[in-house]
Structure formats: C-alpha cells, structure tokens
C-alpha cells in the first residue's frame, strides 16, 4: 500500500523521494492507527486529554523535520518545494484527515511570525514543540467573517472578540467559536479578531498570542461527526495583554492578509483531501479484489471496474488542480479564487469518492469495523471546514468579478 503512485515517485529527486517516503511511513505507522483509535473514542475529551496519543503525533511529526514550507529557496527551488508541499499534504490526508489538519493548522502562528520578519516573534512562535491554532470564527460570526474585509461597518452585530489598544499593549477580551482546530490544546494562536485603536477606529486584524496565560481559558473539546481526531474548542480571553508588536496584521492590511491566509489554507485543504479521496479509492480497490460473492471477487464485475475508474478520474482531476494552485501560489501572489476552486473540488471529490467506496463495500461499508465510513464522515466535515463550500464559491465569484468587471454591483453577504 502506497500513498503516491509510481509515476509521481519518478518525478522526485532522491532526497525529495526520501522525504515523501518518510511521511508515507509516518502515515501508515502513526496517522492511520492513531486516527482510527481517536475516532472511535466516545468522549472527545479523551482525544485531547494529556495522556492522549494525539500529542505524540505532533511530537513525532516535528521530529521528522519534513515540513517543505520551512525550506528556504537555497535549499530547494520554489517549483520543487511546491511539488513536495503538495505531495506531503496529500500523504498526510491519505494517513488521516483530522490529524493532517491538526498538524497543518499548527504551523499557522510560526508562518505568520516568519512573514512578520520580527526576530522576537520568530523566536517565540517558531520555537519547536509548540502547537498552534488559527482562531477566526466566532459564535455570532461564521461565514460572514470570511466576507468581511477589514472594516467593521459590514459586520452585522458586535464582534465576540476584541483587541483594544492600551498604551503600548493590546488587551484581548471575548471568545472564539468552538470550531477552532487545536483550540483546547494549542500553546499559541494566530488570532484574527476585531482590533480597536486608541482613536476608536476598529477593523479586523491579526495578533500572535501565547495561550499559556492565566487570562486564557478553553472550552470543552467539540463532539462532532467527522475528523474526530482533530481537537476543536472555544478559546476565551479575559483581559489578555499582548505587546503592540504582536499585532502582525493591522486593520489596514487585513483584507490582503485575510485573502492570503484563506488562499494558503484552502490550497493546503485541496491537496490534503486529494489524499483522503485516494485513501478511499485504495481501500475500495483492495476490498473489491478480496470480497468474494456469487463465486468470484467483486472486481470481476465490469460495473465495479468502471466505478473504480470513475473514482480515479475524479481524483486525478482534483490532484492536477490542487498541485497547479500550490505551484501558482508559491511562484506568485496567492490566487484566492484558484485556491478556493482547489479546496471545493478536492473536498467534493473526497466526499463523492468516499461515498462510492462505501457503496462498493456494501453492508460492510456502513460498519465501523471497516475504514470507509470514517472517510465519508471526515470528508463531509471538509465541505464546511475553512469556509463552507457554497460560501467560498461566493467569495471567489466576488474576486473574479472584481477582476473582470469592477463596475458590477457588489453582492450583499447578508442577503445572498
Ligand atoms: C472540521 C472543521 C475545522 C474548522 N477549523 C477552524 C479553525 O481552525 N478556526 C476557525 O476559526 N474556524 C474553523 N472552522 C469553522 C469554519 O470555518 C466555519 O464552520 C465556517 O466558516 C462556516 O461558519 P458557520 O459554521 O458559522 O456557518 P454559518 O455562517 O452559520 O453558515 C451556515 C450555512 O449557511 C449558508 N450561508 C451562510 N452565509 C451565506 C451567504 N452569505 N450566502 C449564502 N449562503 C450562506 C451556507 O450554506 C453555510 O454553510 C472549522 C470548521 C470545521 C467543520
């Protein structure tokens, strides 16, 4: 069983192949068994408890030292880095969707610190052994916060979380929603929230904040349908004080930074869920060869074979798009509509392919003793994660229209 096929393997230089194979082994030895174990726990508090194997997953992944995003241009040319980045995300998703997302989102504070260029922040938020998160969704602001472009007039209702300037510090008050991935276990956050300056002007901004502070408390780990190995929960702030230079995205830069963050996250989701779809197809191929009914294996039926090909065809199309988008984002300005197209295509593909796999498993497809019902649940969650797919489509349409027909009337996010 392999996460990537021989054609892809051949496109890699020896050292790149070694990286992919290390991640592949990690997916088989760690992500799959731990993901399956955590998925079956009835109480999500056990997933996030100090003794949970979840923490070992973070530690072991970090010890592999294989995150392609952290490689400099001198170490690997951008084209090669983009290719490797897409492959690594595919392999992580192939291992376990929820754990893959936990590992990927954990890098957000480090990434933002690097982009800030601030040595203090790079030292603090790039330090090894810290789990990161990206709180943006609020109890009263879900999809609308993704439309919102740095000015608060468009936000219906008050923000649930506000960072208010006080001298040379910001004071953070309020909460983020129960959907924050790694929310109950993270040490650090790339916190996107309303920011109020001393003159009263308010807009969306982003701060890098340490969460191991008495002014920060957490909610209960969320109990949900899919990606159950992914810890999620509220983060509450009660007067958390952070130094002014921790505001890495001021409101004036929020629209650009928000687009950049969403593009990068959606592009990573695209590759990750190509991996999830591939896992469903791999299971279906093995099962239809092994399952004997009516005197022969399922795969002897031509209808079964054409379904397997159809699954493969859709995965290849999603794979080509997601790799092209990661390459484009690495070489130029991150392409938000393209990244959204990648995320929507790959997650929809993963959902449909996992559903086909359940069908091919017959009754066993519904049983928790077999792997494909979990893949279907994991893929279902991805249609809402990082922006629900229908709303992401509206955001992409807005940007596309702005590029080709700037005079077109703006859609109203409150009434669409
Ligand atoms: C697995 C998972 C991981 C996540 N991780 C994070 C994370 O790390 N950090 C974080 O901050 N958040 C995270 N989220 C939250 C996620 O981004 C939100 O759930 C998503 O943006 C949708 O917001 P909502 O759930 O409040 O839905 P709502 O905004 O309440 O929308 C519900 C539905 O209404 C419809 N709708 C809403 N607005 C419109 C509109 N303008 N036009 C047409 N239809 C509309 C859509 O069908 C939408 O799906 C995660 C979610 C999931 C499922």
Coordinates of C-alpha atoms and ligand atoms in Angstrom, one line a residue:
X1 CA 0.0 0.0 0.0
X2 CA 1.4 3.4 -1.0
X3 CA 0.2 6.9 -0.7
X4 CA 1.6 8.1 -4.0
X5 CA 1.8 6.2 -7.3
X6 CA 4.9 5.2 -9.2
X7 CA 4.5 8.0 -11.8
X8 CA 4.7 10.6 -9.1
X9 CA 7.5 8.8 -7.3
X10 CA 9.6 9.1 -10.5
X11 CA 9.1 12.8 -10.7
X12 CA 11.1 13.2 -7.5
X13 CA 14.8 13.6 -6.9
X14 CA 16.3 11.1 -4.5
X15 CA 16.2 13.4 -1.5
X16 CA 12.6 14.5 -2.2
X17 CA 11.6 10.9 -2.6
X18 CA 13.2 10.2 0.8
X19 CA 11.0 12.9 2.3
X20 CA 7.8 11.6 0.8
X21 CA 8.6 8.0 1.9
X22 CA 9.3 9.1 5.5
X23 CA 5.9 10.9 5.6
X24 CA 4.3 7.8 3.9
X25 CA 5.7 5.6 6.6
X26 CA 4.6 8.0 9.3
X27 CA 1.1 8.0 7.7
X28 CA 1.0 4.2 7.9
X29 CA 2.6 3.7 11.3
X30 CA 1.2 6.6 13.2
X31 CA -1.6 8.6 11.5
X32 CA -3.7 5.7 10.5
X33 CA -3.7 3.7 13.7
X34 CA -3.9 6.7 16.0
X35 CA -6.5 8.4 13.8
X36 CA -8.7 5.3 13.9
X37 CA -8.2 4.9 17.6
X38 CA -9.1 8.5 18.4
X39 CA -12.1 8.4 16.0
X40 CA -13.6 5.6 18.0
X41 CA -13.4 7.3 21.4
X42 CA -16.9 8.2 22.5
X43 CA -15.8 11.2 24.6
X44 CA -13.8 13.9 22.7
X45 CA -12.3 15.0 26.0
X46 CA -10.3 11.7 25.8
X47 CA -8.9 12.8 22.4
X48 CA -7.5 16.0 23.9
X49 CA -6.5 14.6 27.4
X50 CA -2.8 14.9 28.4
X51 CA -2.3 11.1 28.1
X52 CA -3.8 11.0 24.6
X53 CA -1.6 9.7 21.7
X54 CA -2.5 12.9 19.9
X55 CA 0.4 14.7 21.5
X56 CA 2.8 12.0 20.3
X57 CA 1.6 12.6 16.8
X58 CA 2.6 16.3 17.0
X59 CA 6.0 15.4 18.5
X60 CA 6.8 12.7 16.1
X61 CA 5.8 14.7 13.0
X62 CA 8.0 17.6 14.2
X63 CA 10.9 15.2 14.8
X64 CA 10.7 14.1 11.2
X65 CA 11.7 17.6 10.1
X66 CA 10.0 17.3 6.8
X67 CA 7.8 20.4 6.5
X68 CA 8.6 21.6 3.0
X69 CA 7.2 25.1 3.8
X70 CA 10.1 25.7 6.1
X71 CA 12.7 25.0 3.4
X72 CA 14.5 28.1 2.1
X73 CA 15.0 28.9 -1.6
X74 CA 18.6 28.0 -1.3
X75 CA 17.7 24.5 0.0
X76 CA 15.0 23.8 -2.6
X77 CA 13.9 25.7 -5.7
X78 CA 10.3 27.1 -5.4
X79 CA 8.9 24.8 -8.1
X80 CA 10.3 21.7 -6.4
X81 CA 9.2 23.0 -3.0
X82 CA 5.6 23.5 -4.2
X83 CA 5.6 20.0 -5.7
X84 CA 6.9 18.5 -2.5
X85 CA 4.5 20.5 -0.4
X86 CA 1.5 19.2 -2.4
X87 CA 2.8 15.6 -2.1
X88 CA 3.4 15.9 1.7
X89 CA -0.1 17.3 2.2
X90 CA -1.6 14.5 0.0
X91 CA 0.2 11.9 2.1
X92 CA -0.9 13.4 5.4
X93 CA -4.5 13.4 4.2
X94 CA -4.1 9.8 3.0
X95 CA -3.0 8.9 6.5
X96 CA -5.8 10.7 8.5
X97 CA -7.8 13.8 7.6
X98 CA -8.3 15.1 11.2
X99 CA -4.7 14.6 12.3
X100 CA -3.4 16.1 9.0
X101 CA -5.5 19.2 9.6
X102 CA -4.3 19.4 13.2
X103 CA -0.6 19.3 12.0
X104 CA -1.1 21.8 9.2
X105 CA -3.0 24.4 11.2
X106 CA -0.5 24.1 14.0
X107 CA 2.1 25.8 11.7
X108 CA 0.0 28.9 11.3
X109 CA 1.5 31.1 14.1
X110 CA 5.0 30.1 13.0
X111 CA 4.2 31.0 9.4
X112 CA 2.8 34.4 10.4
X113 CA 5.8 35.1 12.6
X114 CA 8.1 34.3 9.7
X115 CA 6.1 36.6 7.4
X116 CA 6.3 39.4 10.0
X117 CA 10.1 39.3 9.9
X118 CA 10.2 40.3 13.6
X119 CA 13.1 38.4 15.3
X120 CA 11.3 38.3 18.7
X121 CA 8.2 36.8 17.2
X122 CA 10.1 34.4 15.1
X123 CA 12.0 33.2 18.2
X124 CA 8.8 32.8 20.3
X125 CA 6.3 31.5 17.8
X126 CA 8.8 29.5 15.7
X127 CA 10.1 27.6 18.7
X128 CA 9.9 23.8 18.5
X129 CA 7.4 21.8 20.5
X130 CA 4.5 24.3 20.4
X131 CA 1.1 23.5 19.0
X132 CA -0.6 26.4 17.1
X133 CA -4.1 27.3 16.1
X134 CA -5.9 29.8 13.9
X135 CA -9.0 31.3 15.7
X136 CA -11.2 33.3 13.4
X137 CA -14.8 32.0 13.6
X138 CA -16.9 33.5 16.4
X139 CA -20.2 32.3 18.0
X140 CA -22.0 35.1 16.2
X141 CA -19.8 35.3 13.1
X142 CA -19.2 32.3 10.9
X143 CA -19.3 32.6 7.1
X144 CA -19.8 36.4 7.4
X145 CA -16.4 36.9 8.9
X146 CA -14.8 35.5 5.7
X147 CA -16.5 38.2 3.6
X148 CA -15.6 40.9 6.0
X149 CA -12.7 42.9 4.6
X150 CA -11.1 44.8 7.5
X151 CA -13.9 47.3 8.1
X152 CA -16.4 46.7 10.8
X153 CA -19.4 48.6 9.3
X154 CA -20.0 45.4 7.2
X155 CA -20.1 43.2 10.2
X156 CA -23.7 42.7 11.4
X157 CA -23.7 42.6 15.2
X158 CA -20.9 43.2 17.5
X159 CA -17.7 41.2 17.4
X160 CA -17.4 38.5 20.1
X161 CA -13.6 39.1 20.4
X162 CA -11.9 42.5 20.6
X163 CA -8.3 43.5 21.0
X164 CA -8.3 47.1 22.3
X165 CA -5.1 49.3 22.2
X166 CA -4.0 50.4 25.7
X167 CA -0.7 52.3 25.6
X168 CA 2.0 50.0 24.1
X169 CA -0.2 46.9 24.5
X170 CA -3.4 45.4 23.2
X171 CA -5.9 43.9 25.7
X172 CA -7.9 40.9 24.3
X173 CA -11.4 40.3 25.6
X174 CA -14.0 37.9 24.4
X175 CA -14.1 34.5 22.8
X176 CA -13.7 32.5 19.6
X177 CA -16.1 29.7 18.5
X178 CA -16.0 26.0 19.3
X179 CA -14.7 25.3 15.8
X180 CA -11.1 26.4 16.4
X181 CA -8.9 23.5 15.4
X182 CA -6.4 22.6 18.1
X183 CA -8.4 25.2 20.2
X184 CA -8.3 23.4 23.5
X185 CA -4.7 22.2 23.3
X186 CA -2.8 24.9 21.4
X187 CA 0.1 26.9 23.0
X188 CA 0.0 29.7 20.5
X189 CA -2.6 31.4 18.2
X190 CA -2.6 33.4 15.0
X191 CA -5.7 35.3 16.3
X192 CA -7.8 37.1 13.7
X193 CA -10.2 39.4 15.5
X194 CA -11.5 42.9 15.7
X195 CA -8.8 45.5 16.7
X196 CA -9.6 48.9 18.2
X197 CA -7.0 51.6 18.1
X198 CA -6.8 54.4 20.7
X199 CA -8.6 56.8 18.5
X200 CA -11.6 54.4 18.4
X201 CA -11.1 53.2 14.8
X202 CA -11.8 49.5 14.6
X203 CA -11.1 46.8 12.0
X204 CA -10.1 43.2 11.6
X205 CA -6.5 42.4 12.4
X206 CA -4.3 39.5 13.4
X207 CA -2.2 39.1 16.5
X208 CA 0.3 36.4 17.6
X209 CA -0.6 35.4 21.1
X210 CA 0.7 33.0 23.7
X211 CA -2.2 30.9 25.1
X212 CA -0.4 29.6 28.1
X213 CA -1.5 32.6 30.2
X214 CA -4.0 32.7 33.1
X215 CA -6.1 35.2 31.1
X216 CA -6.9 32.5 28.5
X217 CA -9.3 29.6 29.2
X218 CA -10.7 26.9 26.9
X219 CA -14.0 25.3 26.2
X220 CA -14.9 21.6 26.1
X221 CA -13.5 19.6 23.2
X222 CA -16.2 19.5 20.5
X223 CA -18.1 16.3 19.8
X224 CA -18.7 16.0 16.0
X225 CA -19.5 13.8 13.1
X226 CA -16.1 13.6 11.3
X227 CA -12.4 14.4 11.8
X228 CA -12.9 13.3 15.4
X229 CA -9.2 13.0 15.9
X230 CA -9.0 16.8 15.4
X231 CA -9.2 18.7 18.7
X232 CA -11.6 21.6 18.4
X233 CA -13.0 24.0 21.1
X234 CA -13.5 27.6 22.2
X235 CA -10.8 29.9 23.3
X236 CA -11.8 32.6 25.9
X237 CA -9.8 35.7 26.6
X238 CA -10.3 37.7 29.8
X239 CA -8.1 40.8 29.5
X240 CA -5.1 39.1 27.9
X241 CA -2.3 41.7 27.5
X242 CA 0.0 41.4 24.5
X243 CA 2.7 43.8 23.3
X244 CA 1.8 46.1 20.4
X245 CA 4.3 44.5 18.0
X246 CA 2.4 41.2 18.3
X247 CA -0.2 42.9 16.1
X248 CA 1.3 41.4 12.9
X249 CA -1.7 42.4 10.6
X250 CA -3.1 45.8 11.4
X251 CA -6.6 46.6 10.1
X252 CA -5.2 48.5 7.1
X253 CA -3.6 45.2 5.9
X254 CA -6.3 42.9 6.9
X255 CA -8.0 42.5 3.5
X256 CA -4.8 41.4 1.9
X257 CA -3.6 39.2 4.8
X258 CA -7.1 37.6 5.1
X259 CA -7.0 36.7 1.4
X260 CA -3.5 35.4 1.7
X261 CA -4.3 33.2 4.8
X262 CA -7.5 31.9 3.2
X263 CA -5.7 31.1 -0.1
X264 CA -2.9 29.3 1.6
X265 CA -5.3 27.3 3.9
X266 CA -7.7 26.4 1.0
X267 CA -4.8 25.3 -1.2
X268 CA -3.5 23.0 1.6
X269 CA -7.0 21.7 2.1
X270 CA -7.1 20.9 -1.6
X271 CA -4.1 18.7 -1.5
X272 CA -5.0 17.1 1.9
X273 CA -8.4 16.0 0.6
X274 CA -7.0 14.6 -2.6
X275 CA -5.1 12.3 -0.2
X276 CA -8.4 11.4 1.6
X277 CA -10.0 10.6 -1.7
X278 CA -7.0 8.5 -2.7
X279 CA -7.3 6.5 0.6
X280 CA -10.9 5.8 -0.1
X281 CA -10.1 4.5 -3.6
X282 CA -7.2 2.4 -2.3
X283 CA -9.4 0.7 0.2
X284 CA -12.1 0.1 -2.5
X285 CA -9.5 -1.5 -4.8
X286 CA -8.2 -3.9 -2.1
X287 CA -11.7 -4.7 -0.9
X288 CA -13.3 -5.4 -4.3
X289 CA -10.4 -7.8 -5.1
X290 CA -10.7 -9.6 -1.8
X291 CA -14.5 -9.8 -1.3
X292 CA -15.9 -12.9 -2.9
X293 CA -19.7 -13.2 -3.5
X294 CA -21.6 -15.3 -6.1
X295 CA -18.5 -17.4 -6.6
X296 CA -16.0 -14.7 -7.5
X297 CA -14.4 -11.4 -6.4
X298 CA -16.5 -8.2 -6.8
X299 CA -13.9 -6.7 -9.1
X300 CA -14.8 -9.2 -11.8
X301 CA -18.0 -7.1 -12.5
X302 CA -17.5 -4.5 -15.2
X303 CA -19.8 -2.1 -13.4
X304 CA -17.4 -2.3 -10.3
X305 CA -14.4 -1.6 -12.5
X306 CA -15.9 1.4 -14.2
X307 CA -16.9 2.8 -10.8
X308 CA -13.3 2.4 -9.7
X309 CA -12.1 4.2 -12.8
X310 CA -14.6 7.0 -12.3
X311 CA -13.2 7.5 -8.8
X312 CA -9.7 7.5 -10.1
X313 CA -10.6 10.0 -12.9
X314 CA -12.1 12.5 -10.4
X315 CA -9.2 12.2 -8.0
X316 CA -6.7 12.8 -10.9
X317 CA -8.6 16.0 -11.9
X318 CA -8.6 17.3 -8.3
X319 CA -4.9 16.3 -7.9
X320 CA -3.9 18.2 -11.0
X321 CA -5.8 21.3 -9.9
X322 CA -4.5 21.3 -6.3
X323 CA -0.9 20.9 -7.4
X324 CA -1.2 23.6 -10.0
X325 CA -2.7 26.0 -7.4
X326 CA 0.1 25.3 -4.9
X327 CA 2.7 26.0 -7.6
X328 CA 1.0 29.2 -8.6
X329 CA 0.7 30.4 -5.0
X330 CA 4.4 29.6 -4.4
X331 CA 5.6 31.4 -7.6
X332 CA 3.4 34.5 -7.4
X333 CA 0.8 36.3 -5.4
X334 CA -1.5 33.7 -3.8
X335 CA -4.5 33.1 -6.1
X336 CA -7.6 33.1 -3.9
X337 CA -10.3 32.1 -6.5
X338 CA -7.9 29.3 -7.7
X339 CA -7.2 28.1 -4.1
X340 CA -11.0 28.1 -3.4
X341 CA -11.6 26.1 -6.6
X342 CA -8.9 23.6 -5.4
X343 CA -10.5 23.3 -2.0
X344 CA -14.1 23.0 -3.2
X345 CA -13.1 20.5 -6.0
X346 CA -10.9 18.3 -3.7
X347 CA -13.3 18.2 -0.8
X348 CA -16.3 17.5 -3.0
X349 CA -14.3 14.8 -4.8
X350 CA -13.2 13.2 -1.4
X351 CA -16.9 13.2 -0.3
X352 CA -18.1 11.6 -3.6
X353 CA -15.3 9.1 -3.8
X354 CA -15.7 8.1 -0.1
X355 CA -19.4 7.7 -0.8
X356 CA -18.6 5.4 -3.8
X357 CA -16.2 3.4 -1.6
X358 CA -19.0 2.9 1.0
X359 CA -21.2 1.7 -1.9
X360 CA -18.6 -0.8 -3.1
X361 CA -18.1 -2.2 0.4
X362 CA -21.9 -2.9 0.5
X363 CA -23.2 -3.5 4.0
X364 CA -19.6 -3.6 5.3
X365 CA -19.2 0.0 4.1
X366 CA -21.5 1.0 6.9
X367 CA -19.7 -0.9 9.6
X368 CA -17.3 0.8 11.9
X369 CA -15.1 -2.3 11.6
X370 CA -14.2 -1.2 8.1
X371 CA -12.4 2.1 7.3
X372 CA -14.6 3.8 4.7
X373 CA -17.5 5.1 6.7
X374 CA -14.9 7.2 8.7
X375 CA -13.5 8.6 5.4
X376 CA -17.0 9.6 4.4
X377 CA -17.6 11.4 7.8
X378 CA -14.1 13.0 7.5
X379 CA -14.8 14.2 4.0
X380 CA -18.3 15.5 5.0
X381 CA -16.7 17.8 7.6
X382 CA -14.4 19.2 4.9
X383 CA -17.3 20.7 2.9
X384 CA -17.8 23.2 5.8
X385 CA -14.2 23.4 7.2
X386 CA -12.1 26.5 6.3
X387 CA -15.2 28.2 4.9
X388 CA -18.3 26.3 3.8
X389 CA -18.0 25.4 0.1
X390 CA -21.1 27.3 -1.0
X391 CA -19.9 30.5 0.7
X392 CA -16.3 30.1 -0.6
X393 CA -17.8 30.0 -4.1
X394 CA -19.4 33.3 -3.4
X395 CA -16.1 34.8 -2.2
X396 CA -14.3 33.5 -5.3
X397 CA -17.1 34.9 -7.5
X398 CA -16.7 38.3 -5.9
X399 CA -12.9 38.4 -6.5
X400 CA -13.3 37.1 -10.1
X401 CA -16.0 39.7 -10.9
X402 CA -13.8 42.5 -9.3
X403 CA -11.0 41.4 -11.7
X404 CA -13.0 41.3 -14.9
X405 CA -16.0 43.6 -14.2
X406 CA -15.1 46.1 -11.5
X407 CA -18.3 48.0 -12.1
X408 CA -20.5 45.0 -11.3
X409 CA -22.7 45.7 -8.2
X410 CA -21.3 44.1 -5.1
X411 CA -23.2 41.1 -3.7
X412 CA -24.6 41.6 -0.2
X413 CA -23.2 38.9 2.0
X414 CA -26.2 39.4 4.3
X415 CA -28.8 38.6 1.7
X416 CA -27.3 36.2 -0.9
Ligands
LIG1 C1 -13.5 20.5 10.7 C2 -13.6 22.0 10.9 C3 -12.5 22.7 11.2 C4 -12.5 24.1 11.4 N1 -11.4 24.8 11.8 C5 -11.5 26.1 12.1 C6 -10.4 26.8 12.7 O1 -9.3 26.2 12.8 N2 -10.5 28.1 13.0 C7 -11.7 28.7 12.9 O2 -11.8 29.9 13.2 N3 -12.8 28.1 12.4 C8 -12.7 26.8 12.0 N4 -13.8 26.1 11.5 C9 -15.1 26.9 11.3 C10 -15.5 27.1 9.9 O3 -14.6 27.9 9.2 C11 -16.9 27.6 9.9 O4 -17.7 26.5 10.3 C12 -17.4 28.0 8.5 O5 -16.7 29.2 8.1 C13 -18.9 28.2 8.5 O6 -19.3 29.0 9.5 P1 -20.6 28.6 10.4 O7 -20.3 27.2 10.8 O8 -20.8 29.6 11.5 O9 -21.8 28.6 9.4 P2 -22.8 29.8 9.1 O10 -22.1 31.0 8.8 O11 -23.8 29.8 10.2 O12 -23.5 29.3 7.8 C14 -24.2 28.1 7.7 C15 -24.6 27.8 6.3 O13 -25.5 28.9 5.8 C16 -25.2 29.2 4.4 N5 -24.7 30.6 4.3 C17 -24.1 31.3 5.2 N6 -23.8 32.6 4.8 C18 -24.3 32.6 3.5 C19 -24.3 33.6 2.4 N7 -23.8 34.8 2.6 N8 -24.8 33.3 1.3 C20 -25.4 32.0 1.1 N9 -25.4 31.0 2.0 C21 -24.9 31.3 3.2 C22 -24.1 28.2 4.0 O14 -24.8 27.0 3.4 C23 -23.5 27.8 5.3 O15 -22.8 26.5 5.2 C24 -13.8 24.8 11.3 C25 -14.9 24.0 10.9 C26 -14.8 22.7 10.7 C27 -16.1 21.9 10.3

